[in-house]
CSV table of C-alpha atoms in Angstrom, one decimal:
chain,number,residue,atom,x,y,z
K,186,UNK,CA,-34.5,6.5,5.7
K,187,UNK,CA,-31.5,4.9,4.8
K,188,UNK,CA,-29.9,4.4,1.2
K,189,UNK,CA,-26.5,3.1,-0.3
K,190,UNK,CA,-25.3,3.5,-3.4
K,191,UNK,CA,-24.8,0.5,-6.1
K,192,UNK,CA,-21.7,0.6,-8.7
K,193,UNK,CA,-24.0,2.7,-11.3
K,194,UNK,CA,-23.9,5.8,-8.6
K,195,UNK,CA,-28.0,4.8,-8.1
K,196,UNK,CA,-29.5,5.6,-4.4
K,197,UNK,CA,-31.0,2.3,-3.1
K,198,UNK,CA,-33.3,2.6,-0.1
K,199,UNK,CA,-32.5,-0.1,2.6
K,200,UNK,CA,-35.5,-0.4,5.0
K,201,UNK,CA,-38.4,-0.2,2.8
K,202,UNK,CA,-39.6,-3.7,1.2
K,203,UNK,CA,-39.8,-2.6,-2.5
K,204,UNK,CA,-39.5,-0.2,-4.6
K,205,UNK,CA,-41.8,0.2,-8.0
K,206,UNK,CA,-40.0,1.8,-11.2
K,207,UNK,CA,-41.6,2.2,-14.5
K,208,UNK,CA,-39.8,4.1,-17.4
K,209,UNK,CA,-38.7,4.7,-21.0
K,210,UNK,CA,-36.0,5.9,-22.6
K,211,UNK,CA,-35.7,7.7,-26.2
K,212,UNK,CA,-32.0,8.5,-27.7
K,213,UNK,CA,-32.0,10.6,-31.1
K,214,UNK,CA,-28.8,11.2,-33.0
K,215,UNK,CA,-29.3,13.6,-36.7
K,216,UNK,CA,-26.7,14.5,-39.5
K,217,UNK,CA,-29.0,18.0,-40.6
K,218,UNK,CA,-26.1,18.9,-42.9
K,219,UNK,CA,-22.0,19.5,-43.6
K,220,UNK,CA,-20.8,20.0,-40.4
K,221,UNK,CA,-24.1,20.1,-38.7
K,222,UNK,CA,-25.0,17.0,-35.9
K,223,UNK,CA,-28.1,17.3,-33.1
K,224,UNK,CA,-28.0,14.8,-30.6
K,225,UNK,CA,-30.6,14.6,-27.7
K,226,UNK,CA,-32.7,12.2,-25.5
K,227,UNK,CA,-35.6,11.7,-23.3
K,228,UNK,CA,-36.2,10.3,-19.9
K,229,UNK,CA,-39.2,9.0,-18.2
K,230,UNK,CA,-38.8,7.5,-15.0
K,231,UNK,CA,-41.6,6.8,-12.6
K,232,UNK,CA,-39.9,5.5,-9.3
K,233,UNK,CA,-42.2,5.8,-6.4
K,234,UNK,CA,-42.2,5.0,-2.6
K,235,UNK,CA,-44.3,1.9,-1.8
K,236,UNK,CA,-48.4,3.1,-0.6
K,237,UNK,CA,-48.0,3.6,3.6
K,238,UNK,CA,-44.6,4.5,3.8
K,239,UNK,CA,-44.0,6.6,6.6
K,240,UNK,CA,-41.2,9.0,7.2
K,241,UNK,CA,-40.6,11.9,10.0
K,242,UNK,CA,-42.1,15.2,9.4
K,243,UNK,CA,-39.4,18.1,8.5
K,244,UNK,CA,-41.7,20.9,8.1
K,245,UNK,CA,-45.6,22.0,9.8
K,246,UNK,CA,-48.0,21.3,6.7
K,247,UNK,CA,-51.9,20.1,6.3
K,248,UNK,CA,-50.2,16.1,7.2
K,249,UNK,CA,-47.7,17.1,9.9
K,250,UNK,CA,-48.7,18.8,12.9
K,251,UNK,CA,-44.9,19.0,14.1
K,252,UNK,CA,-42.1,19.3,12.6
K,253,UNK,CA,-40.1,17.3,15.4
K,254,UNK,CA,-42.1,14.3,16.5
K,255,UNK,CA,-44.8,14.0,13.6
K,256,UNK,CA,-44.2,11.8,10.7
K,257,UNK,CA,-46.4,11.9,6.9
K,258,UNK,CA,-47.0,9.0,4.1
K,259,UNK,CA,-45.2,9.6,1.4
K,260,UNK,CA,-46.1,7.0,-0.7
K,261,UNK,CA,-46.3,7.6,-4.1
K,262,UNK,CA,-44.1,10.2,-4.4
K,263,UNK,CA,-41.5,10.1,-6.6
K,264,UNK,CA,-37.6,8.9,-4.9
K,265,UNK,CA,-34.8,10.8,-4.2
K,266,UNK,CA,-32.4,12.3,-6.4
K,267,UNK,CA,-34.8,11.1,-9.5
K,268,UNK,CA,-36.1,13.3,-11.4
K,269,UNK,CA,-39.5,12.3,-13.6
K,270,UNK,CA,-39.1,13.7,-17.0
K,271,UNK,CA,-35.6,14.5,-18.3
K,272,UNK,CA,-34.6,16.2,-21.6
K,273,UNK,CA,-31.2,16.4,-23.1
K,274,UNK,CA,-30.1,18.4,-26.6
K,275,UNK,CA,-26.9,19.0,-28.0
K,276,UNK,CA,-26.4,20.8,-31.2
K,277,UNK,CA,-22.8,20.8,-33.1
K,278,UNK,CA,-21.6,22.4,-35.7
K,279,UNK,CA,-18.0,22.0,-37.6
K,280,UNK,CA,-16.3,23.6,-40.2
K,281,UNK,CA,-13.3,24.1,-42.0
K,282,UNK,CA,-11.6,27.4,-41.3
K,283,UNK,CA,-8.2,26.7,-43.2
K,284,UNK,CA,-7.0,22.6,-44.9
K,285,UNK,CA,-5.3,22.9,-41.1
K,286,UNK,CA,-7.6,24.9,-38.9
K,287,UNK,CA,-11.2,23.5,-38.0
K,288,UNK,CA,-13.9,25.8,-36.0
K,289,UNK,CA,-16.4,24.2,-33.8
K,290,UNK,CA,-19.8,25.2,-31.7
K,291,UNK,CA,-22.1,23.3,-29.8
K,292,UNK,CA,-24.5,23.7,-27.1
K,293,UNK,CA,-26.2,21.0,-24.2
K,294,UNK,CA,-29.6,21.7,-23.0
K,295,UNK,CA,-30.4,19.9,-19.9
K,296,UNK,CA,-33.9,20.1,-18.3
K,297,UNK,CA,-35.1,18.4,-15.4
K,298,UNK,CA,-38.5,18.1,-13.3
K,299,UNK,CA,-38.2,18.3,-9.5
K,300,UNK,CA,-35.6,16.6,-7.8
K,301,UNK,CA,-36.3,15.9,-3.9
K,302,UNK,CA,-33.6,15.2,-1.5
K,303,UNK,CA,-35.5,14.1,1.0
K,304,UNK,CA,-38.6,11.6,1.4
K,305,UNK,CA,-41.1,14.7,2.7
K,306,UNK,CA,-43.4,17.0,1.1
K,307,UNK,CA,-40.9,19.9,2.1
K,308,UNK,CA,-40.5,21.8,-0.3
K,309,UNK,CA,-36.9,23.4,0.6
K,310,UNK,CA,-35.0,20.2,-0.3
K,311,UNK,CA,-36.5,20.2,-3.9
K,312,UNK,CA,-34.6,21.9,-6.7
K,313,UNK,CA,-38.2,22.1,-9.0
K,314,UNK,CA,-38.3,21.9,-12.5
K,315,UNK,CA,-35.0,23.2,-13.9
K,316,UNK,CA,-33.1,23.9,-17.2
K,317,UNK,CA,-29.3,24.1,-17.6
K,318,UNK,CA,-27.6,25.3,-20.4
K,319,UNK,CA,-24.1,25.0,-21.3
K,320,UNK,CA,-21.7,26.0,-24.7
K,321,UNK,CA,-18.4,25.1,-26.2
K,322,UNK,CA,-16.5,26.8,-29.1
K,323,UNK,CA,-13.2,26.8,-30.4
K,324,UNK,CA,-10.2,25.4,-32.7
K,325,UNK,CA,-8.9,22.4,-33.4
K,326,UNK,CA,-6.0,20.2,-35.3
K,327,UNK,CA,-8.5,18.2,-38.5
K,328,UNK,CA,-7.2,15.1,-37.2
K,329,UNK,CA,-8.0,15.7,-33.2
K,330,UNK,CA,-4.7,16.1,-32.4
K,331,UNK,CA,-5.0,19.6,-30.1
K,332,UNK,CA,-8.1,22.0,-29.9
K,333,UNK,CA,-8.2,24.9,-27.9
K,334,UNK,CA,-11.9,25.9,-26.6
K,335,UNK,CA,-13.8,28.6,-24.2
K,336,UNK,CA,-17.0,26.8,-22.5
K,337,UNK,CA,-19.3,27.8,-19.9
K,338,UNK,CA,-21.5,25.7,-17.8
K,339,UNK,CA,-24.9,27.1,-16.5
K,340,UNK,CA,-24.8,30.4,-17.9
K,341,UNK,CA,-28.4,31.5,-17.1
K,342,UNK,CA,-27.6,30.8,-13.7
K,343,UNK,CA,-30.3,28.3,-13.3
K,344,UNK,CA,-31.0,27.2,-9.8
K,345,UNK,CA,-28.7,23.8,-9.8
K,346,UNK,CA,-27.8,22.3,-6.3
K,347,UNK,CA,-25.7,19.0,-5.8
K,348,UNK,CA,-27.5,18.5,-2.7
K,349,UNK,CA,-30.2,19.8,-0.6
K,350,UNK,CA,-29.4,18.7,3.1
K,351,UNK,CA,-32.9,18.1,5.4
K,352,UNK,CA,-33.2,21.2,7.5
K,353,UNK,CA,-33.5,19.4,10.5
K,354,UNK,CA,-29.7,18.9,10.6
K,355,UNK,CA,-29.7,22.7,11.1
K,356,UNK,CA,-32.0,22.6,13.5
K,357,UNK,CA,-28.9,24.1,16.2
K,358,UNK,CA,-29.0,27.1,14.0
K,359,UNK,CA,-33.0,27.9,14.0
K,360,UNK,CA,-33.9,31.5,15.3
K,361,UNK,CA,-36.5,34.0,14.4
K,362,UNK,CA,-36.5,34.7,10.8
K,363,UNK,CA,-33.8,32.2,9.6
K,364,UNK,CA,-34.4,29.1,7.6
K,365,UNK,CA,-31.5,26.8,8.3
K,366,UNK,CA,-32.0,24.2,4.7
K,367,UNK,CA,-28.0,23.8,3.5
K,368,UNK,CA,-27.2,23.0,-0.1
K,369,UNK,CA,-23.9,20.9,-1.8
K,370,UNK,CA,-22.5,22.7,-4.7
K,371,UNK,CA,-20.7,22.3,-7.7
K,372,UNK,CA,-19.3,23.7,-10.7
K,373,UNK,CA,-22.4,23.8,-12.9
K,374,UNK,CA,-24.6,25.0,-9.5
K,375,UNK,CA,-23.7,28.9,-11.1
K,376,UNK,CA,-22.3,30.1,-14.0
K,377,UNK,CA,-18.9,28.7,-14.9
K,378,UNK,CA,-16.8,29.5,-17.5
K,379,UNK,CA,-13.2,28.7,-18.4
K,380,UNK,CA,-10.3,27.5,-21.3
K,381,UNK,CA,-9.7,24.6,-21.9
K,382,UNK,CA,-6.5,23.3,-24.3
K,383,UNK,CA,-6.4,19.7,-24.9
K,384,UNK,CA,-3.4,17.9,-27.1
K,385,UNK,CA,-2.9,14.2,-28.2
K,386,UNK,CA,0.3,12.5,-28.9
């Protein structure tokens, strides 16, 4: 299976001759008070594999005798790196601390149903359904001239990989009682934290 990706950072399979996506999309912005905002959305995306499409086998399951020579129909299943359902919220809250001295909060919620990285059943290149949560508090000049904020990114350690390689790459690796399934990483893959000071002229 090959894909490229367009300008929009979107994985477009090559060698398959269509690909069916159905969706809707629902943005919500709310002034609850002084100071107070919620932002959020919601995501539906139905983007499936054609009916008959066949791809290699990566793991020994009720379709796939071998995991080397084998292959399985995947169609219907949902694409790569797109989840189904996706949920976004992000609370704020603002207020004035001195006539030069604002104080700020706010939270994003992130959850997302399975991502797959692969076109199989196998379930160790799937992340599952996952929830990230992130904060941001701090100071800051009335006019957005400087703030000064602590933030943290995935603090309940949610399980949050970049990228879930196929394990047949590891395949030189395989022995008795070791899975050999490699994952990408980024910052908000753990719990992050940090400072962050940010001026304007």
């Amino acid at each position: 299976m090959l894909f490229r990706s367009n300008r929009d950072g979107i994985f477009v399979p090559n060698n398959i001759p269509h690909v069916l996506t159905e969706g809707a999309e629902l943005d919500l912005l709310g002034f609850l008070g002084p100071g107070l905002t919620l932002n959020g959305g919601f995501m539906y995306d139905r983007a499936t594999y054609p009916k008959g499409y066949l791809t290699q086998c990566t793991q020994v399951g009720p379709s796939c005798a071998s995991a080397t020579s084998g292959v399985e129909d995947v169609g219907g299943s949902q694409l790569i790196a797109a989840p189904k359902f996706k949920f976004t919220l992000t609370p704020a809250y603002t207020a004035d601390i001195y006539s030069w001295l604002n104080g700020f909060i706010s939270a994003d919620m992130v959850y997302k149903t399975d991502i797959r990285y692969m076109p199989s059943t196998d379930t160790r290149d799937h992340t599952g359904n996952h929830f990230v949560l992130g904060f941001r508090m701090g100071v800051r000049d009335p006019d957005d001239k400087w703030s000064v904020a602590l933030f943290g990114r995935n603090i309940l350690n949610a399980y949050n990989p970049a990228y879930l390689f196929a394990p047949y790459l590891f395949a030189g690796a395989a022995s008795p009682g070791l899975d050999p399934v490699g994952q990408a990483i980024s910052n908000e893959s753990y719990p992050f934290f940090g400072v962050n000071d940010d001026s304007r002229a």
